[in-house]
Each structure stands twice: as C-alpha cells, then as structure tokens.
Amino acid sequence: MLYNSTQNAAEAVSAAQAIAQGISKDGGLFVPQQFPKYDEAALRALLKEDYRGRAKKVFSDFLTDFTAEEIDECVEKAYTAQKFGGEDPAPMAYTKLGDTDLNILELWHGPTCAFKDMALQILPHLLTKSLKKTYDGKDAVILVATSGDTGKAALEGFKDVEHTKIIVFYPVDGVSPMQKHQMNTQEGENVTVCAIKGNFDDAQTGVKKIFTTPSISEKLAENDMLFSSANSINWGRLLPQIVYYISAYCDMVNDGKIAFGDKINVVVPTGNFGNILASYYAAQMGLPIAKFICASNANNVLTDFINTGVYDKNREFYTTMSPSMDILVSSNLERLLYKLSGDSDETTRAWMTSLKTEGRYEVSEDVKAQMQERFFGGFCDDEQTQDTIRRLFEQEGYLCDTHTAVAVNVYEQYVKATGDATPSVIASTASPYKFSKSVLQAVVPGQALPETEFEMVDMLNALTKMPVPAPLASLKDKKARFSDVTEVEAMPQYVLAALGIE
Ligand SMILES: *Cc1c(COP(=O)(O)O)cnc(C)c1O
C-alpha cells in the first residue's frame, strides 16, 4: 500500500517512508491510497481476538512493507499489561446519565494517563523499523508541539530509544500543573523539554516551519540526522487509533451491548482532529459507524465549520479546563477534506493555502453536504463541563476528566436535538487525576482546595475512592530537570543548539 500527500497526489511513498518522514515535503499529510475493506467475515474473526490480535490484523493491512514478525514485535512491545495496567489496554466502561446510556471507551490506562499513549507507545517501534528500511544509519529528530498530553506521551515513548532524539515545545501558560510536572521531570538521555511564549497553535506553527525550512534540514543532513514527527500529522500516530474503534465495536458485541452488524455512533472530544479522523477511517474500512459526533470546548471552530462549511480561525482563543482541546487549527481536518473532495490535492492545497494566508477557507456545497451527512458538531463551556462531571459522579459514581466531560455533554445535546438512540461509543481521553483541580471544583463546588497538585490528587482520591494511576502517584517526589522558556521566533536556534549543531 502506498501513501499520497494531501497536497501533491503525484507523491507516492511506502508506509515506512511516510512514518520516517512524518510530513510530506510539500507540506501535505500522508494518506493511504485506499483503505482495506473488512467484510462481515473479517470483522467477525476479530471478535475472538484480544486487543493485540486486533492490532496486528489492522497494522498488517496498512503496513504492507513490514513483515509479520516486525508487526508482532511492535505490538507485543507496545501494549503490555505492565504498561497499560492490565490485559486490555482500552477497556469499555458502561454507565448512564439520566435515560442516556454511556458506552465509555477508556483510552487512558497507559503510562502517561492520556489516550495519546495508545499511539505513542507503538510509534517509536514503528519509527525505528521505518528508519532502518529507508534511512539506515541516520538519527531521527522528533520535534513535538504539545497542548499537554502529546508531549509527555511522546517523551515516555521515545526516551532512550536508539537513533532518536526528541524535543518537546509546550505553551508556557497552556498546560495543567500536572502536565507541566510530568514533562519537566522526564528521564532519558535523548530528551529536551522547552516552554514557548505563545499558545499551542504558535508552537505547532513553529514546529511546522522548522520542518519545512530547507537550510535547517540541510544542517541536519550534514550531521546524519533527519526530522520526524510524533504529532498526529504522522501516519504512525493515526493508524494505532483506528484499532481501538474496531476493538470497541468487538467488545460491545461480545458484551451483548449491540448485535453484530448493528450501527454505532462515536463521540470524540476533539482538538487536532486526529482521534475522530481515526474513527472515520475505521468506517471507511467497513466498521458500521453512522455518525461522528465532534465535541469541542469554547474553542468551537470545528462546530462552526461543520455547521457552516466555513473554517475561520480568526477568533478569540480561550484557555479552558480542557487544555488539550484548546486548538484553533485542527491539522488532521486536512485529511478529511482530501477524502471528501474526492482525493483532490489541488482543492486541498487551495484551502490550506487560504488558511495560511487568510486564516479561513470555505468548502464547496458538495463537501459541506457530505460532511453534514455524517458529522455532528457541538461544544460546551467550562461551566457545562463541570456540571457534567458532577452529575455523572453524583448519579452514577463514575468519575471522568474534563475532556471526556465535554464529549458526554455534547452527546447529551446531540440526543436531545435528534432523538437518535443509536448506541454510541464515547472516547474517554484522560484520567481525571490529570486534571484534579478542575475535577475537584466540579465534584465539591465552592469547597476550599489545597495548594499543591499532589494534595489535590489525594483529596480527589479520598472523596471518590477511585485509585490514583501509579505513574501519576510516582511523580510526587520527582525533581524537575527542565525549565527553559523561549520566544516562538527563537525555536529554530533552540533546536539546533539542543542538537549541538549550531
Ligand atoms: C489530544 C487530546 C484530545 C484531542 O485529540 P485530537 O486527536 O487532537 O483531536 C482530547 N483529549 C485529550 C485528553 C487529549 O490529550
């Protein structure tokens, strides 16, 4: 299977090349030329498999330049019971809110307690194998822009991985104290962490710019290095996310929640549009998904886009209590637009150019109609987010984080607006302990809170009896290793200095 660039259909590369490179030279994103189709028999066969078995099947159908042994090794190393706190890395939890059933896909049992682990525990293995196939002997430099969770998950995945170096940039005021502490205490010889004076979009734009500056790439090449990406623009990030939607469907059949062949909806708290796009790709493969419910916080650029066909990032940026969704430029939307425009690189390029120069674009009536047929967009503010956390905890004893609460709230709005009773899978993207302060404020409104993050973790634990994930508990006594802060304009120099090749 080959991969094309969304901005140049003449570019056609292997999976290994797509993963090693991260982004196409023309600035486009790599997409598979076609999707493997799973008929009834193929899907039924997966019912009997565990998560790793399902993952191996999906990976082997996309990574046709990898051997079965290579894929086995990647999957077995990534999804261990030790790293994911149990045999099933992505378990379902079934609860309800009022009359609405909630089928919650818990994606946060990995080492950094956010769903990014599902992809970032396996990406380093895929990447080192891809490098060997394409650029043997070179070191990959992983540049990451993070709104909080990707950074830590990437650091944890890449720490001390041979032939890789990783540099993470995060918005200085845009991540939670726990997220900051998680990153600044990161161990590993090959890791660097730096804050930038700007928001997530500034960090992402800065990283993209470094990627596409020829003089910087040449400098790396002279030193036997090349850039790669661990952001969800990398195909190796998206592919692992397809697996858990297929796996959730199988689990729901096995658990008697749906009959085989029934349609489901998915509800995804969305930022960069990677997670929800993976569910769309699963549907392209034959997974019976009816609706994709795209949940946003106050940064509701996607809600507006789905409703109007106009993407406009010229608007106020809000810092919310669901910081991993504080994004105005959702990179992976580009891949959906490419698909909906009939794989038109020309059309996609025009829209992306308009986004760069004008900060907005408007899709055609046809693309808008296709999008509205399958996607529902909704959003909620911080107050509604906390209200949802509180109701779910008080009524059902189920504690969720702020991002998941946005999804639950938007799902309630969707059910109210449409009356659609299709069973729905809600992606739960982080442990509530990653956002203890906001979750506490929701559960015990008005009550005085302790000063430090870890006292709040303890308080939340005392109140809810929900176990604190071991990786967060063990951070308490760790000292920060990193404290650099840089201007956005200085990011290129910072990278070269960190690599020792100024
Ligand atoms: C990254 C993240 C999201 C957003 O996912 P996208 O794939 O970027 O849309 C939502 N919730 C949490 C907790 C995250 O870390």
Short mmCIF file of C-alpha atoms and ligand atoms in Angstrom, two decimals:
data_model
loop_
_atom_site.label_atom_id
_atom_site.label_comp_id
_atom_site.label_asym_id
_atom_site.label_seq_id
_atom_site.Cartn_x
_atom_site.Cartn_y
_atom_site.Cartn_z
CA MET A 1 0.00 0.00 0.00
CA LEU A 2 1.27 3.43 -0.92
CA TYR A 3 0.63 6.82 0.66
CA ASN A 4 -0.04 10.08 -1.17
CA SER A 5 0.42 13.63 0.05
CA THR A 6 -2.82 15.57 0.53
CA GLN A 7 -1.16 18.45 -1.34
CA ASN A 8 0.57 16.53 -4.12
CA ALA A 9 -1.07 13.34 -5.38
CA ALA A 10 1.99 12.59 -7.52
CA GLU A 11 3.93 11.90 -4.32
CA ALA A 12 3.54 8.19 -3.53
CA VAL A 13 5.62 6.64 -0.76
CA SER A 14 5.75 3.43 1.29
CA ALA A 15 4.40 3.26 4.83
CA ALA A 16 7.95 3.23 6.19
CA GLN A 17 8.77 6.37 4.23
CA ALA A 18 5.59 8.10 5.38
CA ILE A 19 6.31 7.27 9.02
CA ALA A 20 10.01 8.15 8.90
CA GLN A 21 9.35 11.48 7.19
CA GLY A 22 6.26 12.43 9.21
CA ILE A 23 5.08 15.09 6.77
CA SER A 24 5.41 15.40 3.01
CA LYS A 25 7.98 17.80 1.56
CA ASP A 26 5.19 19.86 0.01
CA GLY A 27 3.71 20.41 3.48
CA GLY A 28 0.85 17.95 2.87
CA LEU A 29 -0.05 14.99 5.08
CA PHE A 30 0.36 11.37 4.04
CA VAL A 31 -2.84 9.40 3.45
CA PRO A 32 -3.33 5.80 2.32
CA GLN A 33 -4.18 5.48 -1.38
CA GLN A 34 -7.04 3.15 -0.49
CA PHE A 35 -8.48 1.55 2.61
CA PRO A 36 -8.52 -2.18 3.26
CA LYS A 37 -12.14 -3.35 3.37
CA TYR A 38 -13.31 -5.64 6.17
CA ASP A 39 -16.32 -7.70 5.21
CA GLU A 40 -18.51 -9.47 7.73
CA ALA A 41 -16.21 -12.50 7.97
CA ALA A 42 -13.11 -10.36 8.55
CA LEU A 43 -14.81 -8.35 11.30
CA ARG A 44 -16.28 -11.47 12.88
CA ALA A 45 -12.82 -13.04 13.04
CA LEU A 46 -11.68 -10.12 15.20
CA LEU A 47 -14.35 -10.81 17.83
CA LYS A 48 -12.28 -13.71 19.10
CA GLU A 49 -9.01 -11.80 19.21
CA ASP A 50 -7.69 -9.74 22.09
CA TYR A 51 -6.55 -6.13 21.62
CA ARG A 52 -3.10 -7.14 20.42
CA GLY A 53 -4.55 -9.63 17.92
CA ARG A 54 -6.88 -6.97 16.52
CA ALA A 55 -3.99 -4.50 16.31
CA LYS A 56 -1.80 -6.95 14.39
CA LYS A 57 -4.51 -7.51 11.79
CA VAL A 58 -5.09 -3.79 11.21
CA PHE A 59 -1.39 -2.93 11.14
CA SER A 60 -0.59 -5.69 8.67
CA ASP A 61 -3.23 -4.42 6.23
CA PHE A 62 -1.78 -0.90 6.20
CA LEU A 63 1.94 -1.52 6.71
CA THR A 64 2.42 -3.80 3.73
CA ASP A 65 6.17 -3.13 3.67
CA PHE A 66 6.57 -4.55 7.21
CA THR A 67 6.94 -8.30 7.83
CA ALA A 68 4.52 -10.13 10.11
CA GLU A 69 7.40 -10.61 12.58
CA GLU A 70 8.12 -6.89 12.64
CA ILE A 71 4.48 -6.05 13.31
CA ASP A 72 4.25 -8.73 16.00
CA GLU A 73 7.28 -7.31 17.74
CA CYS A 74 5.98 -3.72 17.64
CA VAL A 75 2.57 -4.67 19.00
CA GLU A 76 3.85 -7.01 21.72
CA LYS A 77 6.38 -4.45 22.97
CA ALA A 78 3.87 -1.60 22.99
CA TYR A 79 0.69 -2.97 24.54
CA THR A 80 1.96 -4.84 27.59
CA ALA A 81 -0.18 -5.46 30.66
CA GLN A 82 2.54 -3.79 32.68
CA LYS A 83 2.42 -0.52 30.70
CA PHE A 84 -1.37 -0.40 30.46
CA GLY A 85 -2.21 -1.57 33.97
CA GLY A 86 -3.99 -4.74 32.78
CA GLU A 87 -4.53 -7.17 29.90
CA ASP A 88 -6.87 -4.86 27.96
CA PRO A 89 -5.21 -1.55 27.06
CA ALA A 90 -8.54 0.02 26.03
CA PRO A 91 -11.38 -1.31 28.20
CA MET A 92 -15.05 -0.34 27.93
CA ALA A 93 -16.96 1.08 30.91
CA TYR A 94 -20.75 1.04 30.76
CA THR A 95 -22.71 3.66 32.65
CA LYS A 96 -25.55 6.11 32.00
CA LEU A 97 -26.66 9.67 32.62
CA GLY A 98 -30.41 10.08 33.11
CA ASP A 99 -32.00 7.93 30.40
CA THR A 100 -28.96 8.02 28.14
CA ASP A 101 -26.62 5.01 28.03
CA LEU A 102 -22.95 5.89 28.00
CA ASN A 103 -20.56 3.34 26.49
CA ILE A 104 -17.23 4.73 27.50
CA LEU A 105 -14.04 3.66 25.78
CA GLU A 106 -11.33 4.32 28.37
CA LEU A 107 -8.17 5.19 26.46
CA TRP A 108 -6.11 6.49 29.36
CA HIS A 109 -4.71 3.41 31.08
CA GLY A 110 -1.22 3.86 29.58
CA PRO A 111 1.95 5.25 31.20
CA THR A 112 1.01 8.94 30.93
CA CYS A 113 -2.72 8.56 31.65
CA ALA A 114 -3.98 10.09 28.39
CA PHE A 115 -5.16 8.48 25.15
CA LYS A 116 -2.00 9.62 23.33
CA ASP A 117 -0.25 6.57 24.83
CA MET A 118 -2.33 4.31 22.60
CA ALA A 119 -0.34 5.59 19.62
CA LEU A 120 2.85 6.87 21.22
CA GLN A 121 3.75 3.61 22.90
CA ILE A 122 3.95 1.96 19.49
CA LEU A 123 5.15 4.82 17.27
CA PRO A 124 8.82 4.62 18.40
CA HIS A 125 8.92 0.94 17.42
CA LEU A 126 7.29 1.65 14.06
CA LEU A 127 9.64 4.56 13.52
CA THR A 128 12.91 2.77 14.27
CA LYS A 129 11.88 -0.02 11.89
CA SER A 130 10.84 2.54 9.27
CA LEU A 131 14.17 4.35 9.61
CA LYS A 132 16.06 1.14 9.10
CA LYS A 133 14.12 0.48 5.89
CA THR A 134 14.55 3.97 4.49
CA TYR A 135 17.38 5.93 6.09
CA ASP A 136 19.63 3.32 7.64
CA GLY A 137 22.28 4.83 9.90
CA LYS A 138 20.55 8.18 10.40
CA ASP A 139 19.17 9.53 13.66
CA ALA A 140 15.59 10.78 13.76
CA VAL A 141 14.98 14.09 15.50
CA ILE A 142 11.43 14.15 16.81
CA LEU A 143 10.02 17.64 17.16
CA VAL A 144 6.80 17.88 19.11
CA ALA A 145 4.38 20.73 19.67
CA THR A 146 2.06 19.81 22.51
CA SER A 147 -1.05 21.10 24.17
CA GLY A 148 -0.01 18.97 27.14
CA ASP A 149 -0.66 15.28 26.65
CA THR A 150 1.21 14.51 23.43
CA GLY A 151 4.44 15.89 24.84
CA LYS A 152 4.58 13.62 27.83
CA ALA A 153 3.35 10.59 25.92
CA ALA A 154 5.97 11.15 23.21
CA LEU A 155 8.77 11.66 25.76
CA GLU A 156 7.79 8.48 27.54
CA GLY A 157 7.56 6.54 24.27
CA PHE A 158 10.87 7.79 22.85
CA LYS A 159 13.02 8.02 25.98
CA ASP A 160 16.34 6.25 25.37
CA VAL A 161 15.14 4.77 22.07
CA GLU A 162 18.24 4.24 19.91
CA HIS A 163 18.79 6.54 16.94
CA THR A 164 16.21 9.05 18.15
CA LYS A 165 16.31 12.45 19.85
CA ILE A 166 13.17 14.21 20.99
CA ILE A 167 12.49 17.91 21.61
CA VAL A 168 9.13 18.99 23.03
CA PHE A 169 7.66 22.51 22.96
CA TYR A 170 4.65 23.43 25.07
CA PRO A 171 2.73 26.72 25.59
CA VAL A 172 4.06 28.22 28.81
CA ASP A 173 0.61 29.01 30.23
CA GLY A 174 -1.36 26.44 28.27
CA VAL A 175 -0.90 23.18 30.15
CA SER A 176 -2.07 21.93 33.55
CA PRO A 177 0.38 21.87 36.51
CA MET A 178 0.35 18.07 36.39
CA GLN A 179 1.11 18.06 32.67
CA LYS A 180 3.96 20.52 33.18
CA HIS A 181 5.41 18.49 36.04
CA GLN A 182 5.08 15.29 34.01
CA MET A 183 7.14 16.80 31.19
CA ASN A 184 9.71 18.71 33.20
CA THR A 185 10.62 15.64 35.25
CA GLN A 186 11.08 13.40 32.18
CA GLU A 187 14.00 10.99 32.31
CA GLY A 188 16.11 9.86 29.38
CA GLU A 189 19.40 10.86 27.72
CA ASN A 190 17.82 11.85 24.40
CA VAL A 191 15.07 14.19 25.62
CA THR A 192 14.69 18.01 25.75
CA VAL A 193 11.67 19.96 27.01
CA CYS A 194 11.08 23.69 26.48
CA ALA A 195 8.17 26.09 27.05
CA ILE A 196 7.34 28.73 24.43
CA LYS A 197 5.86 32.19 24.94
CA GLY A 198 2.72 31.57 22.93
CA ASN A 199 -0.23 29.20 22.64
CA PHE A 200 -0.45 25.71 21.17
CA ASP A 201 -1.10 26.97 17.65
CA ASP A 202 2.08 29.08 17.87
CA ALA A 203 4.02 26.01 18.95
CA GLN A 204 2.57 23.90 16.16
CA THR A 205 3.17 26.55 13.51
CA GLY A 206 6.72 27.00 14.81
CA VAL A 207 7.44 23.28 14.55
CA LYS A 208 5.90 23.03 11.06
CA LYS A 209 8.08 25.94 9.96
CA ILE A 210 11.26 24.29 11.25
CA PHE A 211 10.29 21.11 9.40
CA THR A 212 9.91 22.91 6.11
CA THR A 213 12.92 25.26 6.29
CA PRO A 214 15.45 23.80 3.80
CA SER A 215 18.53 25.32 5.46
CA ILE A 216 17.69 23.60 8.76
CA SER A 217 17.04 20.25 7.10
CA GLU A 218 20.35 20.54 5.25
CA LYS A 219 22.15 21.21 8.51
CA LEU A 220 20.64 18.05 9.97
CA ALA A 221 21.51 16.02 6.88
CA GLU A 222 25.16 17.10 7.18
CA ASN A 223 25.08 15.59 10.66
CA ASP A 224 23.35 12.33 9.67
CA MET A 225 20.06 13.40 11.21
CA LEU A 226 16.58 13.93 9.84
CA PHE A 227 13.40 15.39 11.26
CA SER A 228 10.41 13.28 12.01
CA SER A 229 7.17 13.98 13.77
CA ALA A 230 5.34 12.41 16.67
CA ASN A 231 2.36 14.74 16.26
CA SER A 232 -0.81 13.31 14.85
CA ILE A 233 0.20 14.54 11.41
CA ASN A 234 2.39 11.39 11.37
CA TRP A 235 0.60 8.41 9.85
CA GLY A 236 2.19 6.24 12.56
CA ARG A 237 0.12 8.16 15.13
CA LEU A 238 -3.20 7.78 13.36
CA LEU A 239 -3.01 4.13 12.43
CA PRO A 240 -2.90 2.80 16.03
CA GLN A 241 -6.01 4.88 16.78
CA ILE A 242 -8.06 3.07 14.14
CA VAL A 243 -7.54 -0.14 16.09
CA TYR A 244 -9.38 0.89 19.23
CA TYR A 245 -12.59 1.81 17.43
CA ILE A 246 -12.66 -1.61 15.82
CA SER A 247 -11.78 -3.18 19.16
CA ALA A 248 -14.53 -1.24 20.98
CA TYR A 249 -17.08 -2.48 18.46
CA CYS A 250 -15.96 -6.08 19.01
CA ASP A 251 -16.09 -5.63 22.79
CA MET A 252 -19.61 -4.22 22.62
CA VAL A 253 -20.75 -7.22 20.57
CA ASN A 254 -19.02 -9.62 22.95
CA ASP A 255 -20.52 -7.81 25.96
CA GLY A 256 -24.04 -8.11 24.48
CA LYS A 257 -24.46 -4.33 24.17
CA ILE A 258 -25.08 -4.50 20.42
CA ALA A 259 -25.72 -7.27 17.89
CA PHE A 260 -23.08 -7.97 15.27
CA GLY A 261 -23.78 -5.72 12.29
CA ASP A 262 -25.60 -3.03 14.31
CA LYS A 263 -24.58 0.54 13.64
CA ILE A 264 -22.97 2.68 16.32
CA ASN A 265 -22.15 6.37 16.67
CA VAL A 266 -18.87 7.67 18.02
CA VAL A 267 -18.43 10.74 20.22
CA VAL A 268 -14.96 12.24 20.35
CA PRO A 269 -13.61 15.20 22.37
CA THR A 270 -11.68 16.86 19.58
CA GLY A 271 -8.65 19.11 19.26
CA ASN A 272 -6.37 18.36 16.34
CA PHE A 273 -9.00 16.09 14.72
CA GLY A 274 -6.75 13.01 14.83
CA ASN A 275 -8.83 10.85 17.13
CA ILE A 276 -12.12 11.43 15.36
CA LEU A 277 -10.46 11.01 11.96
CA ALA A 278 -9.25 7.56 13.04
CA SER A 279 -12.88 6.58 13.68
CA TYR A 280 -13.80 7.88 10.22
CA TYR A 281 -11.03 5.76 8.72
CA ALA A 282 -12.34 2.72 10.64
CA ALA A 283 -15.71 3.38 8.99
CA GLN A 284 -14.01 3.56 5.57
CA MET A 285 -12.78 0.03 6.28
CA GLY A 286 -16.30 -1.22 6.89
CA LEU A 287 -16.88 -0.66 10.61
CA PRO A 288 -20.59 0.21 10.83
CA ILE A 289 -20.44 3.75 12.22
CA ALA A 290 -23.41 6.01 11.46
CA LYS A 291 -22.49 9.38 12.98
CA PHE A 292 -19.30 11.06 14.11
CA ILE A 293 -20.08 13.46 16.93
CA CYS A 294 -17.34 16.04 17.17
CA ALA A 295 -17.22 17.64 20.63
CA SER A 296 -15.36 20.92 21.25
CA ASN A 297 -14.89 23.27 24.18
CA ALA A 298 -15.25 27.09 23.93
CA ASN A 299 -12.73 26.97 21.07
CA ASN A 300 -15.57 25.87 18.82
CA VAL A 301 -14.04 26.43 15.40
CA LEU A 302 -14.95 22.87 14.35
CA THR A 303 -18.58 23.19 15.46
CA ASP A 304 -18.92 26.28 13.29
CA PHE A 305 -17.15 24.59 10.42
CA ILE A 306 -19.42 21.55 10.46
CA ASN A 307 -22.49 23.78 10.65
CA THR A 308 -21.50 26.34 8.01
CA GLY A 309 -18.73 24.95 5.80
CA VAL A 310 -16.58 27.95 6.73
CA TYR A 311 -13.38 27.31 8.67
CA ASP A 312 -12.32 30.54 10.33
CA LYS A 313 -9.54 30.69 12.87
CA ASN A 314 -9.75 34.47 13.16
CA ARG A 315 -11.43 34.45 16.53
CA GLU A 316 -10.66 34.73 20.20
CA PHE A 317 -8.57 31.93 21.68
CA TYR A 318 -9.80 30.63 25.03
CA THR A 319 -7.73 28.88 27.68
CA THR A 320 -10.14 26.30 29.10
CA MET A 321 -10.12 23.50 31.65
CA SER A 322 -9.84 21.02 28.77
CA PRO A 323 -6.48 22.36 27.54
CA SER A 324 -5.72 19.50 25.15
CA MET A 325 -8.59 20.78 23.02
CA ASP A 326 -7.59 24.45 23.08
CA ILE A 327 -6.80 24.49 19.38
CA LEU A 328 -7.89 26.72 16.52
CA VAL A 329 -6.07 24.93 13.70
CA SER A 330 -7.04 21.27 13.60
CA SER A 331 -4.31 19.78 11.41
CA ASN A 332 -5.93 16.46 10.64
CA LEU A 333 -9.02 18.07 9.16
CA GLU A 334 -6.86 18.36 6.04
CA ARG A 335 -7.02 14.58 5.64
CA LEU A 336 -10.82 14.54 5.86
CA LEU A 337 -11.08 17.35 3.31
CA TYR A 338 -8.82 15.47 0.93
CA LYS A 339 -11.08 12.44 1.19
CA LEU A 340 -14.33 14.39 0.86
CA SER A 341 -13.02 16.31 -2.14
CA GLY A 342 -12.50 13.00 -3.95
CA ASP A 343 -8.75 12.83 -3.22
CA SER A 344 -8.20 16.22 -4.85
CA ASP A 345 -4.74 17.52 -3.95
CA GLU A 346 -5.43 20.70 -5.86
CA THR A 347 -8.57 21.56 -3.89
CA THR A 348 -6.99 20.62 -0.56
CA ARG A 349 -3.92 22.71 -1.32
CA ALA A 350 -6.07 25.73 -2.19
CA TRP A 351 -7.96 25.51 1.11
CA MET A 352 -4.79 25.04 3.14
CA THR A 353 -3.12 27.95 1.38
CA SER A 354 -6.14 30.10 2.13
CA LEU A 355 -5.96 29.01 5.78
CA LYS A 356 -2.32 30.07 5.89
CA THR A 357 -2.79 33.44 4.19
CA GLU A 358 -6.33 34.46 5.23
CA GLY A 359 -6.86 32.30 8.30
CA ARG A 360 -10.04 30.94 6.71
CA TYR A 361 -11.48 28.91 3.86
CA GLU A 362 -14.91 27.83 2.70
CA VAL A 363 -15.53 24.36 1.32
CA SER A 364 -17.83 23.61 -1.62
CA GLU A 365 -21.54 22.87 -1.14
CA ASP A 366 -20.87 19.26 -2.06
CA VAL A 367 -18.17 18.76 0.57
CA LYS A 368 -20.27 20.55 3.16
CA ALA A 369 -23.25 18.29 2.40
CA GLN A 370 -21.12 15.13 2.66
CA MET A 371 -19.69 16.33 5.94
CA GLN A 372 -23.06 17.19 7.45
CA GLU A 373 -24.46 13.82 6.48
CA ARG A 374 -22.02 12.05 8.79
CA PHE A 375 -20.65 14.62 11.25
CA PHE A 376 -22.42 16.44 14.07
CA GLY A 377 -20.56 19.29 15.74
CA GLY A 378 -21.28 20.62 19.22
CA PHE A 379 -19.49 22.40 22.04
CA CYS A 380 -19.82 23.32 25.69
CA ASP A 381 -18.19 25.80 28.05
CA ASP A 382 -16.30 25.17 31.29
CA GLU A 383 -19.39 25.52 33.46
CA GLN A 384 -21.24 22.87 31.48
CA THR A 385 -18.14 20.68 31.59
CA GLN A 386 -18.01 20.79 35.38
CA ASP A 387 -21.75 20.30 35.66
CA THR A 388 -21.43 17.14 33.58
CA ILE A 389 -18.59 15.78 35.73
CA ARG A 390 -20.64 16.42 38.87
CA ARG A 391 -23.87 14.87 37.61
CA LEU A 392 -22.14 11.77 36.31
CA PHE A 393 -20.28 11.31 39.57
CA GLU A 394 -23.24 12.04 41.85
CA GLN A 395 -25.75 9.97 39.91
CA GLU A 396 -23.65 7.03 38.78
CA GLY A 397 -20.40 7.19 40.78
CA TYR A 398 -18.44 7.42 37.52
CA LEU A 399 -15.63 9.97 37.55
CA CYS A 400 -14.42 11.42 34.24
CA ASP A 401 -11.91 14.07 33.27
CA THR A 402 -12.71 17.46 31.75
CA HIS A 403 -12.16 16.39 28.11
CA THR A 404 -14.35 13.34 28.42
CA ALA A 405 -16.99 15.51 30.10
CA VAL A 406 -17.09 17.77 27.04
CA ALA A 407 -17.86 14.69 24.94
CA VAL A 408 -20.57 13.49 27.33
CA ASN A 409 -22.17 16.93 27.40
CA VAL A 410 -22.19 17.28 23.61
CA TYR A 411 -23.56 13.76 23.31
CA GLU A 412 -26.46 14.74 25.59
CA GLN A 413 -27.06 17.77 23.36
CA TYR A 414 -27.00 15.53 20.30
CA VAL A 415 -29.51 13.05 21.72
CA LYS A 416 -31.78 15.90 22.75
CA ALA A 417 -31.60 17.55 19.34
CA THR A 418 -32.03 14.42 17.23
CA GLY A 419 -33.68 11.75 19.39
CA ASP A 420 -31.15 9.35 17.84
CA ALA A 421 -30.97 6.24 20.06
CA THR A 422 -28.12 4.53 18.18
CA PRO A 423 -25.70 3.04 20.74
CA SER A 424 -22.72 5.36 20.94
CA VAL A 425 -19.09 4.90 21.90
CA ILE A 426 -17.69 7.86 23.82
CA ALA A 427 -13.92 8.22 23.67
CA SER A 428 -12.59 8.94 27.17
CA THR A 429 -9.25 10.58 26.64
CA ALA A 430 -7.64 11.25 30.02
CA SER A 431 -7.60 10.13 33.63
CA PRO A 432 -9.48 12.56 35.91
CA TYR A 433 -6.33 12.73 38.05
CA LYS A 434 -4.52 14.59 35.29
CA PHE A 435 -6.91 17.49 35.86
CA SER A 436 -7.52 17.14 39.58
CA LYS A 437 -8.21 20.79 40.31
CA SER A 438 -10.98 21.23 37.75
CA VAL A 439 -12.44 17.84 38.60
CA LEU A 440 -12.44 18.66 42.33
CA GLN A 441 -14.09 22.02 41.69
CA ALA A 442 -16.77 20.08 39.84
CA VAL A 443 -17.31 17.41 42.46
CA VAL A 444 -17.20 19.66 45.54
CA PRO A 445 -18.09 23.13 44.21
CA GLY A 446 -17.19 26.02 46.48
CA GLN A 447 -15.04 23.94 48.81
CA ALA A 448 -11.54 25.22 49.65
CA LEU A 449 -8.84 23.30 47.83
CA PRO A 450 -5.30 22.52 48.97
CA GLU A 451 -2.34 24.33 47.42
CA THR A 452 -0.38 21.73 45.59
CA GLU A 453 -1.30 19.45 42.73
CA PHE A 454 -0.48 16.32 44.69
CA GLU A 455 -2.56 17.34 47.71
CA MET A 456 -5.43 17.78 45.29
CA VAL A 457 -4.81 14.31 43.90
CA ASP A 458 -5.03 12.93 47.43
CA MET A 459 -8.19 14.90 48.15
CA LEU A 460 -9.84 13.63 44.98
CA ASN A 461 -8.83 10.11 45.89
CA ALA A 462 -10.25 10.45 49.40
CA LEU A 463 -13.54 11.78 48.01
CA THR A 464 -14.03 9.33 45.18
CA LYS A 465 -12.08 6.22 46.24
CA MET A 466 -11.00 5.91 42.63
CA PRO A 467 -7.40 4.59 42.57
CA VAL A 468 -4.67 7.07 41.59
CA PRO A 469 -2.83 5.75 38.50
CA ALA A 470 0.63 4.56 39.54
CA PRO A 471 2.54 6.73 37.01
CA LEU A 472 0.99 9.90 38.47
CA ALA A 473 1.45 8.85 42.08
CA SER A 474 5.15 8.23 41.50
CA LEU A 475 5.73 11.76 40.12
CA LYS A 476 5.23 13.32 43.52
CA ASP A 477 8.84 13.07 44.62
CA LYS A 478 10.48 13.74 41.27
CA LYS A 479 12.57 16.88 40.75
CA ALA A 480 12.17 19.00 37.60
CA ARG A 481 15.03 18.64 35.10
CA PHE A 482 13.85 21.22 32.56
CA SER A 483 12.93 24.89 32.94
CA ASP A 484 13.75 26.57 29.58
CA VAL A 485 11.33 29.11 28.11
CA THR A 486 11.86 30.54 24.63
CA GLU A 487 10.28 33.03 22.23
CA VAL A 488 8.44 31.47 19.27
CA GLU A 489 10.86 33.19 16.86
CA ALA A 490 13.82 31.57 18.61
CA MET A 491 12.58 28.00 18.22
CA PRO A 492 14.84 27.16 15.24
CA GLN A 493 18.00 28.26 17.06
CA TYR A 494 16.85 26.42 20.17
CA VAL A 495 16.53 23.19 18.20
CA LEU A 496 19.95 23.49 16.58
CA ALA A 497 21.54 24.28 19.95
CA ALA A 498 19.82 21.34 21.63
CA LEU A 499 21.20 19.09 18.91
CA GLY A 500 24.65 20.61 19.28
CA ILE A 501 24.86 21.61 15.58
CA GLU A 502 24.53 25.41 15.64
C1 LIG B 1 -5.04 15.22 22.49
C2 LIG B 1 -6.24 15.16 23.33
C3 LIG B 1 -7.52 15.39 22.80
C4 LIG B 1 -7.73 15.81 21.37
O1 LIG B 1 -7.46 14.75 20.45
P1 LIG B 1 -7.21 15.08 18.92
O2 LIG B 1 -6.82 13.77 18.31
O3 LIG B 1 -6.11 16.08 18.87
O4 LIG B 1 -8.48 15.61 18.36
C5 LIG B 1 -8.61 15.24 23.65
N1 LIG B 1 -8.44 14.91 24.94
C6 LIG B 1 -7.24 14.69 25.48
C7 LIG B 1 -7.14 14.37 26.93
C8 LIG B 1 -6.09 14.80 24.70
O5 LIG B 1 -4.89 14.57 25.24
#
